[in-house]
Amino acid sequence: IVGEISRLNEDPNVQGLALDLPESLYSSKVLNAVKPEKDVDGLSDANLGRLVRGDACDYLVPPTVCAVMELLEDLGGKSVLLVGASGAMGAALQSMLQREGAATLSFPTWKAPQLQTELHHVDVVVVGSTKASDVPVSWIKPGTTIINCSRGLLSEKDDCSQQKNHAAENAVRSLAVAMRMQNMVKTTERWIQSQQYRKWDLHCLKLQPLSPVPSDIEISRAQSPKAVDVLAKEIGLLTDEIEIYGQTKAKVRLSLLERLKNQPDGKYVLVAGITPTPLGEGKSTVTIGLVQALSAHLNINSFACLRQPSQGPTFGVKGGAAGGGYAQVIPMEEFNLHLTGDIHAITAANNLLAAAIDARILHENTQSDKALYNRLVPVVSGVRGFSAIQLARLRRLGINKTDPGTLTEEEINKFARLDIDPSTITWQRVVDTNDRFLRKITVGQANTEKGFVRQAQFDIAVASEIMAILALATSLQDMKERLGKMVVANDKKGEPVTAEDLGVTGALAVLMKDAIKPTLMQTLEGTPVFVHAGPFANIAHGNSSILADKIALKLVGEKGFVVTEAGFGADIGMEKFFNIKCRASGLVPSVVVLVATVRALKMHGGGPNVTAGAPLKKEYTEENLQLVADGCCNLQKQIQIAQLFGVPVVVALNVFKTDSPAEVDLVCEIAKQSGAFDAVPCNHWSAGGRGAVKLAQAVEKAASQKNSFKYLYSLELPIVEKIRIIAQKVYGAQDIELSPAAQSQVDRYTRQGFGNLPICMAKTHLSLSHQPERKGVPTGFILPISDVRASIGAGFIYPLVGTVSAEFNSITPLPLTQLDREVHFLF
C-alpha cells in the first residue's frame, strides 16, 4: 500500500489522494506516506499539526470530522464525550470541538472506569468505535445527542439490523462523503494556485566579497552550494522531474514542459557583446551577475542559461567558462569538467556515425547486391521483414513495397547500395581534447580493411553537428528527426547521403537520450542555472539550448527573467540567436544586454594590439578619454545591429579597476546618445549580484517597453541574397564575393532543396570585417566567401568567410604548460 501511495505521490497527473482501506490498515505509517499537499483525508501528521495550530487555510479537516461538526450546532458551553475516537481522528475531533467552545473529554475505549458517570452528565456523545455489549443504553442521559461515526466512509454494505441508530450513522457517512468531495475541490484549487506565477521560496547564499578579489577557484571553493534537490524544490520542480548527479548537479526531464504548458513565459534576455579583444569582455560574468542581482537582491525569479564548455579550451589557453570573480557557477570544477557527460554522448554518437560510413563503403566495395541485401534484411526466426527506417528509405526511393521477397534486382540494387563518394565525405571523427596530431589522419590501414584507405581528420567534439542539433532541438522527436537529416556525404550521382540512409538514426537518438535534458546548477549566491549544449559560434550558432530556455521560461513565470548568452560579438552570436535560434524556438526576446569594456573600446579607438597572456600596454591602464571616445564607434554599431531586430538594448559596462570614473561616464553617455535604452556600469566581478543591481533594474524597465522583434531576412530569399543582407546590414560590407567553389556549393544546395535554410556565417570574431586586424567599424570592404557548407540536420547553411574560418572546427594545439598546476585543489 505504501509503495502504491509513493507512486501516486510522484505522479504529476494526480492532485489528491484519498484512502479507503479496512480499518485495521489505517496505521500511522500508511497515513503519513501520503504527501501533505495531496492528503484529501487530512489525516497525515503534517496536516493534523497545522489543524491543531490553527494555521489559516493551510490544513484540511478530515471529512468525518467535518460531518460531525456539521451535524452539531451551537456547541458553546456544552460538554462532549468522545468514546473510542483515538488516533488522528480523535485528535482532529477534539481540536475542532474545543475551537467551537465545547468542553471535551475523551475515552479511548468503552472500558474506562469513569465512563458510566460521564455518560450520565454530558450533552453530546461522539462514538468512534462499536459500543460494547456490556454498556447499557440506560447509562446515557435522556436527551443526549449521539453521533456515531464508527463505520468507514465507503465500506461495504453492513447489516444494520442490530443498530438502533443506523439512520444517524448513514447521515454521518453520507455527509462525510460530501465533505471529502469538498476537500478534493480544495486540494485541486491549491494545485491550480501552485501552477500560477509565484515568487520562489529561494534561500540565497550569502557572499562576503574580499578585496583584493581572490582567484576564481578560491572563491568557488570557499562557498558551500545548496544540495541540488533543495534548489530544485525551491524553484518549483517536482521530485520526479529531476535526475540527480551527485550533490550539486541534476538533469531536468522534459515532462515539465507538458505540466507547465499553460504557464505564461517569463521575459527573455540575451547577453551579447561588442567586438571583443582576444581576452574576452565578460559576457558570461555579466550573465551570472545579472541573475544574481535579479534573484538574490531584487527578489525576482530569474534563471541563467549557459553553454557547457569544451575540455579543449578548458585545458588550453582560454580556460573554463563558469564566469569569474564573485559571479560564477559553482562548483566550477564540476561545471568545467565532464558535467553530466553530454559531450561524451555527442562524441559517442558522432563517432558511431563515422564508423558506419566507412563500414558501409567497405561492405559495398566487397559484396554483391544479394549479399548486401541479405545482411541488411536478414531472416530472423524464420521471418524476413523491413524495419521502420528501411520502409521509410524505400518510400524515398519510390519503391512502394513492404515484402522483402518482392523487390526486383534493380530495386534491390537501389535499396542496398548508397554508392558513397569517399571524396565528398564531410563527417569527421571527434575528440574533446586538444590532440594536435589527430588533425590529419589516414584510416583503413589494417589488412582487414582490404585496401580502403583515405585521408580523414578529427575535429573538436563540440564542433560536431550533433552538438548544434542538441542546442536547436525542441523535443526528443525533433532531435531524432534532425539527426536523421544530417548529410554526411554525396553519392556518386551528386545526391546527399544522410544518417537516415545509413540506418543509424535510432542508435544516435538512444545515445543522446539523456544529453537532451538540461543540467541544473547554481550561482555563487544560490540562484538557478541551466547548463546545456555548447555549439561553436562560428561554424554553428553559439547559443545554449532551446529546451533549457523553454523550461526556464516556464519555471520563472510571466514576471520572471531568463538570461542567456550569445557567443562572440553581437554581429555574430546575437545575429545567429535571432535569425537561427529564435526561428527554431518561436521565442521572442525582450531585451538585449550589450557588454562593453573600456579596454576593448580603447582597442577599437586605435590602441595597441591586445594579446592573450601578455601584459596590457599603458594605454589600457591609464586614463585616455580620446581613445575611449574614438572606440565607441564599435559600441554604436553593435547597438544599431540590435535595433535592426527591433529589440531594446541595455549597455552593461564591465568595469575594471584601471577604468577611471570619467571613462566610465563617457561610455555610458555615448551609449545612451546612440539609442541604448540605458547604460550601466557593473561591478559584479568584485561584488557579486549587488554590483549588478542597477543593471538588473534597467533590464526590468527595458523589458516592459514595446517590442517590435523581427527577423533580418526571409528564408525564401536565395542563399546568396541572405548572405549579402547579413554582410551589408550587420557587418557593414560594401558587397560579397563568392569563390567558384562557394558558388558551386550554393548551386548544389539549392538544387538539393536546401535553399530555404537560414545562414550561419563562419567569420572571425575579432573584427566586424573578415580581417581580424581591422578594428572599430570597417567600411567599404568586399566580404570574401571562400566556401559554403551545410548542417542540414541542425538546419542552416554556413558560409566560410575568408581563410581563417575553415579551421575553426579543428583541434587547437595544446599549450606548452604544466596542466597540473591548478589541479591540487581536488586532492
Coordinates of N, CA, C and O in Angstrom, one line a residue, residues 542-622:
G542 N 26.3 29.1 -31.7 CA 26.9 29.7 -30.5 C 26.0 30.1 -29.4 O 26.3 31.0 -28.6
N543 N 24.9 29.3 -29.2 CA 24.0 29.6 -28.1 C 23.7 28.3 -27.3 O 23.8 27.2 -27.9
S544 N 23.3 28.5 -26.1 CA 22.8 27.3 -25.3 C 21.5 26.8 -25.9 O 21.0 27.3 -26.8
S545 N 21.0 25.7 -25.3 CA 19.9 25.0 -25.9 C 18.5 25.7 -25.8 O 18.2 26.5 -24.9
I546 N 17.7 25.5 -26.8 CA 16.3 25.9 -26.8 C 15.5 25.3 -25.7 O 14.7 26.0 -25.0
L547 N 15.8 24.0 -25.4 CA 15.0 23.3 -24.4 C 15.3 23.9 -23.0 O 14.4 24.1 -22.2
A548 N 16.5 24.3 -22.7 CA 16.9 24.9 -21.4 C 16.1 26.2 -21.3 O 15.6 26.5 -20.2
D549 N 16.1 27.0 -22.4 CA 15.5 28.3 -22.3 C 14.0 28.1 -22.1 O 13.3 28.8 -21.3
K550 N 13.4 27.2 -22.8 CA 11.9 27.0 -22.7 C 11.5 26.5 -21.3 O 10.5 27.0 -20.8
I551 N 12.3 25.6 -20.8 CA 12.0 25.1 -19.4 C 12.1 26.2 -18.4 O 11.3 26.5 -17.5
A552 N 13.2 27.0 -18.5 CA 13.5 28.1 -17.6 C 12.4 29.2 -17.7 O 11.9 29.7 -16.7
L553 N 11.9 29.5 -18.9 CA 10.9 30.5 -19.1 C 9.6 30.1 -18.4 O 8.8 30.9 -17.9
K554 N 9.3 28.8 -18.4 CA 8.1 28.3 -17.7 C 8.3 28.4 -16.1 O 7.4 28.8 -15.4
L555 N 9.5 28.0 -15.7 CA 9.7 28.0 -14.2 C 9.7 29.4 -13.6 O 9.3 29.5 -12.5
V556 N 10.2 30.4 -14.3 CA 10.3 31.7 -13.7 C 8.9 32.4 -13.7 O 8.7 33.3 -12.9
G557 N 8.0 32.0 -14.6 CA 6.7 32.6 -14.6 C 6.7 33.9 -15.3 O 7.8 34.5 -15.7
E558 N 5.5 34.5 -15.6 CA 5.4 35.6 -16.5 C 6.1 36.9 -16.0 O 6.5 37.8 -16.8
K559 N 6.4 37.0 -14.7 CA 7.1 38.2 -14.2 C 8.6 37.9 -14.0 O 9.3 38.8 -13.5
G560 N 9.0 36.7 -14.3 CA 10.4 36.4 -14.1 C 11.3 36.6 -15.4 O 10.8 37.1 -16.4
F561 N 12.6 36.3 -15.2 CA 13.5 36.6 -16.3 C 14.4 35.4 -16.6 O 14.9 34.7 -15.6
V562 N 14.6 35.1 -17.9 CA 15.6 34.1 -18.3 C 16.7 34.8 -19.1 O 16.4 35.5 -20.0
V563 N 17.9 34.7 -18.6 CA 19.1 35.4 -19.2 C 20.0 34.4 -19.8 O 20.5 33.4 -19.2
T564 N 20.2 34.5 -21.1 CA 21.1 33.6 -21.8 C 22.1 34.4 -22.6 O 22.0 35.6 -22.7
E565 N 23.2 33.7 -23.1 CA 24.3 34.4 -23.7 C 24.5 34.0 -25.1 O 24.3 32.8 -25.5
A566 N 25.0 34.9 -26.0 CA 25.4 34.6 -27.4 C 26.9 34.7 -27.5 O 27.5 35.6 -27.0
G567 N 27.5 33.7 -28.2 CA 28.9 33.7 -28.4 C 29.5 34.9 -29.2 O 28.8 35.4 -30.0
F568 N 30.7 35.2 -28.9 CA 31.4 36.3 -29.7 C 30.7 37.6 -29.6 O 29.9 37.9 -28.6
G569 N 30.9 38.5 -30.6 CA 30.3 39.8 -30.6 C 28.8 39.7 -31.1 O 28.4 38.7 -31.6
A570 N 28.1 40.8 -30.9 CA 26.7 40.8 -31.3 C 26.6 40.6 -32.8 O 25.5 40.1 -33.3
D571 N 27.6 41.0 -33.6 CA 27.5 40.8 -35.0 C 27.4 39.4 -35.4 O 27.0 39.0 -36.5
I572 N 27.9 38.5 -34.6 CA 27.9 37.0 -34.9 C 26.9 36.3 -34.0 O 25.9 35.8 -34.5
G573 N 27.2 36.3 -32.7 CA 26.3 35.5 -31.8 C 24.9 36.0 -31.7 O 23.9 35.2 -31.8
M574 N 24.7 37.3 -31.6 CA 23.4 37.8 -31.5 C 22.6 37.6 -32.8 O 21.4 37.3 -32.8
E575 N 23.2 37.9 -33.9 CA 22.6 37.8 -35.2 C 22.1 36.4 -35.4 O 21.0 36.1 -35.9
K576 N 22.9 35.4 -35.0 CA 22.5 34.0 -35.2 C 21.4 33.6 -34.2 O 20.6 32.8 -34.5
F577 N 21.5 34.1 -33.0 CA 20.5 33.9 -32.0 C 19.1 34.3 -32.5 O 18.2 33.5 -32.4
F578 N 19.1 35.5 -33.1 CA 17.8 36.0 -33.6 C 17.3 35.2 -34.9 O 16.2 34.7 -35.0
N579 N 18.2 35.1 -35.9 CA 17.8 34.5 -37.2 C 17.8 33.0 -37.2 O 17.1 32.5 -38.1
I580 N 18.5 32.3 -36.3 CA 18.5 30.9 -36.3 C 17.8 30.3 -35.1 O 16.8 29.6 -35.3
K581 N 18.2 30.7 -33.9 CA 17.7 30.1 -32.7 C 16.2 30.5 -32.5 O 15.3 29.7 -32.2
C582 N 15.9 31.8 -32.6 CA 14.5 32.3 -32.4 C 13.6 31.7 -33.5 O 12.4 31.5 -33.2
R583 N 14.1 31.5 -34.7 CA 13.2 30.9 -35.7 C 12.8 29.5 -35.3 O 11.7 29.0 -35.5
A584 N 13.8 28.7 -34.8 CA 13.6 27.3 -34.4 C 12.7 27.2 -33.2 O 11.9 26.3 -33.1
S585 N 12.9 28.1 -32.2 CA 12.1 28.0 -31.0 C 10.8 28.7 -31.0 O 9.9 28.3 -30.2
G586 N 10.7 29.8 -31.8 CA 9.4 30.6 -31.8 C 9.4 31.5 -30.6 O 8.4 32.2 -30.4
L587 N 10.5 31.6 -29.9 CA 10.5 32.6 -28.7 C 10.9 34.0 -29.2 O 11.6 34.1 -30.2
V588 N 10.4 35.0 -28.5 CA 10.7 36.4 -28.8 C 11.5 37.0 -27.7 O 11.0 37.0 -26.5
P589 N 12.7 37.5 -28.0 CA 13.5 38.2 -26.9 C 12.9 39.5 -26.5 O 12.2 40.2 -27.2
S590 N 13.1 39.8 -25.2 CA 12.6 41.0 -24.6 C 13.6 42.1 -24.6 O 13.3 43.3 -24.8
V591 N 14.9 41.8 -24.3 CA 15.9 42.8 -24.1 C 17.2 42.2 -24.6 O 17.5 41.0 -24.4
V592 N 18.1 43.1 -25.1 CA 19.5 42.7 -25.4 C 20.4 43.5 -24.4 O 20.2 44.7 -24.3
V593 N 21.2 42.7 -23.7 CA 22.2 43.4 -22.8 C 23.5 43.3 -23.6 O 24.0 42.2 -23.9
L594 N 24.1 44.5 -23.9 CA 25.3 44.6 -24.7 C 26.5 44.9 -23.8 O 26.5 45.9 -23.2
V595 N 27.4 43.9 -23.7 CA 28.5 44.0 -22.8 C 29.7 44.8 -23.5 O 30.0 44.4 -24.6
A596 N 30.2 45.8 -22.8 CA 31.3 46.5 -23.3 C 32.4 46.7 -22.2 O 32.0 46.6 -21.0
T597 N 33.6 46.9 -22.6 CA 34.6 47.3 -21.6 C 35.4 48.5 -22.1 O 35.5 48.7 -23.4
V598 N 35.9 49.3 -21.2 CA 36.8 50.4 -21.6 C 38.0 49.9 -22.4 O 38.4 50.5 -23.4
R599 N 38.5 48.7 -21.9 CA 39.7 48.1 -22.6 C 39.4 47.8 -24.1 O 40.2 48.2 -25.0
A600 N 38.3 47.2 -24.4 CA 38.0 46.9 -25.8 C 37.7 48.1 -26.6 O 38.1 48.2 -27.8
L601 N 37.1 49.1 -26.0 CA 36.8 50.4 -26.7 C 38.1 51.1 -27.1 O 38.2 51.7 -28.1
K602 N 39.0 51.1 -26.1 CA 40.3 51.7 -26.4 C 41.0 51.0 -27.6 O 41.6 51.7 -28.5
M603 N 40.9 49.7 -27.7 CA 41.5 49.0 -28.8 C 40.8 49.4 -30.1 O 41.5 49.6 -31.1
H604 N 39.5 49.5 -30.1 CA 38.8 50.0 -31.3 C 39.1 51.4 -31.6 O 38.9 51.8 -32.8
G605 N 39.5 52.2 -30.6 CA 39.8 53.6 -30.9 C 41.3 53.8 -31.4 O 41.7 55.0 -31.6
G606 N 42.0 52.7 -31.6 CA 43.3 52.9 -32.1 C 44.4 52.5 -31.2 O 45.6 52.7 -31.4
G607 N 44.0 51.8 -30.1 CA 45.0 51.4 -29.1 C 45.9 50.3 -29.6 O 45.5 49.6 -30.6
P608 N 47.0 50.0 -29.0 CA 47.9 48.9 -29.4 C 47.2 47.5 -29.3 O 46.2 47.4 -28.7
N609 N 47.8 46.5 -30.0 CA 47.2 45.2 -30.0 C 47.1 44.6 -28.6 O 48.0 44.9 -27.7
V610 N 46.1 43.9 -28.3 CA 45.9 43.2 -27.1 C 46.2 41.7 -27.3 O 45.6 41.1 -28.2
T611 N 47.1 41.1 -26.6 CA 47.5 39.7 -26.8 C 47.3 38.9 -25.5 O 47.7 39.3 -24.4
A612 N 46.6 37.8 -25.7 CA 46.3 36.9 -24.5 C 47.7 36.4 -23.9 O 48.6 36.0 -24.6
G613 N 47.8 36.6 -22.6 CA 49.0 36.1 -21.9 C 50.0 37.2 -21.8 O 51.0 37.0 -21.0
A614 N 49.9 38.3 -22.5 CA 50.9 39.4 -22.5 C 50.4 40.6 -21.6 O 49.2 40.8 -21.6
P615 N 51.2 41.3 -20.9 CA 50.8 42.4 -20.1 C 50.1 43.5 -21.0 O 50.5 43.7 -22.1
L616 N 49.1 44.2 -20.4 CA 48.5 45.3 -21.2 C 49.4 46.5 -21.3 O 50.1 46.8 -20.3
K617 N 49.4 47.2 -22.4 CA 50.2 48.4 -22.6 C 49.5 49.5 -21.8 O 48.4 49.4 -21.3
K618 N 50.4 50.6 -21.5 CA 49.9 51.6 -20.6 C 48.7 52.3 -21.1 O 47.9 52.9 -20.3
E619 N 48.4 52.3 -22.4 CA 47.2 53.0 -22.9 C 45.9 52.3 -22.3 O 44.9 53.0 -22.2
Y620 N 46.0 51.1 -21.9 CA 44.9 50.4 -21.3 C 44.8 50.5 -19.8 O 43.8 50.1 -19.2
T621 N 45.8 50.9 -19.2 CA 45.8 51.0 -17.7 C 45.8 52.5 -17.2 O 45.7 52.7 -16.0
E622 N 45.9 53.4 -18.1 CA 45.9 54.8 -17.8 C 44.7 55.5 -18.5 O 44.3 55.1 -19.5

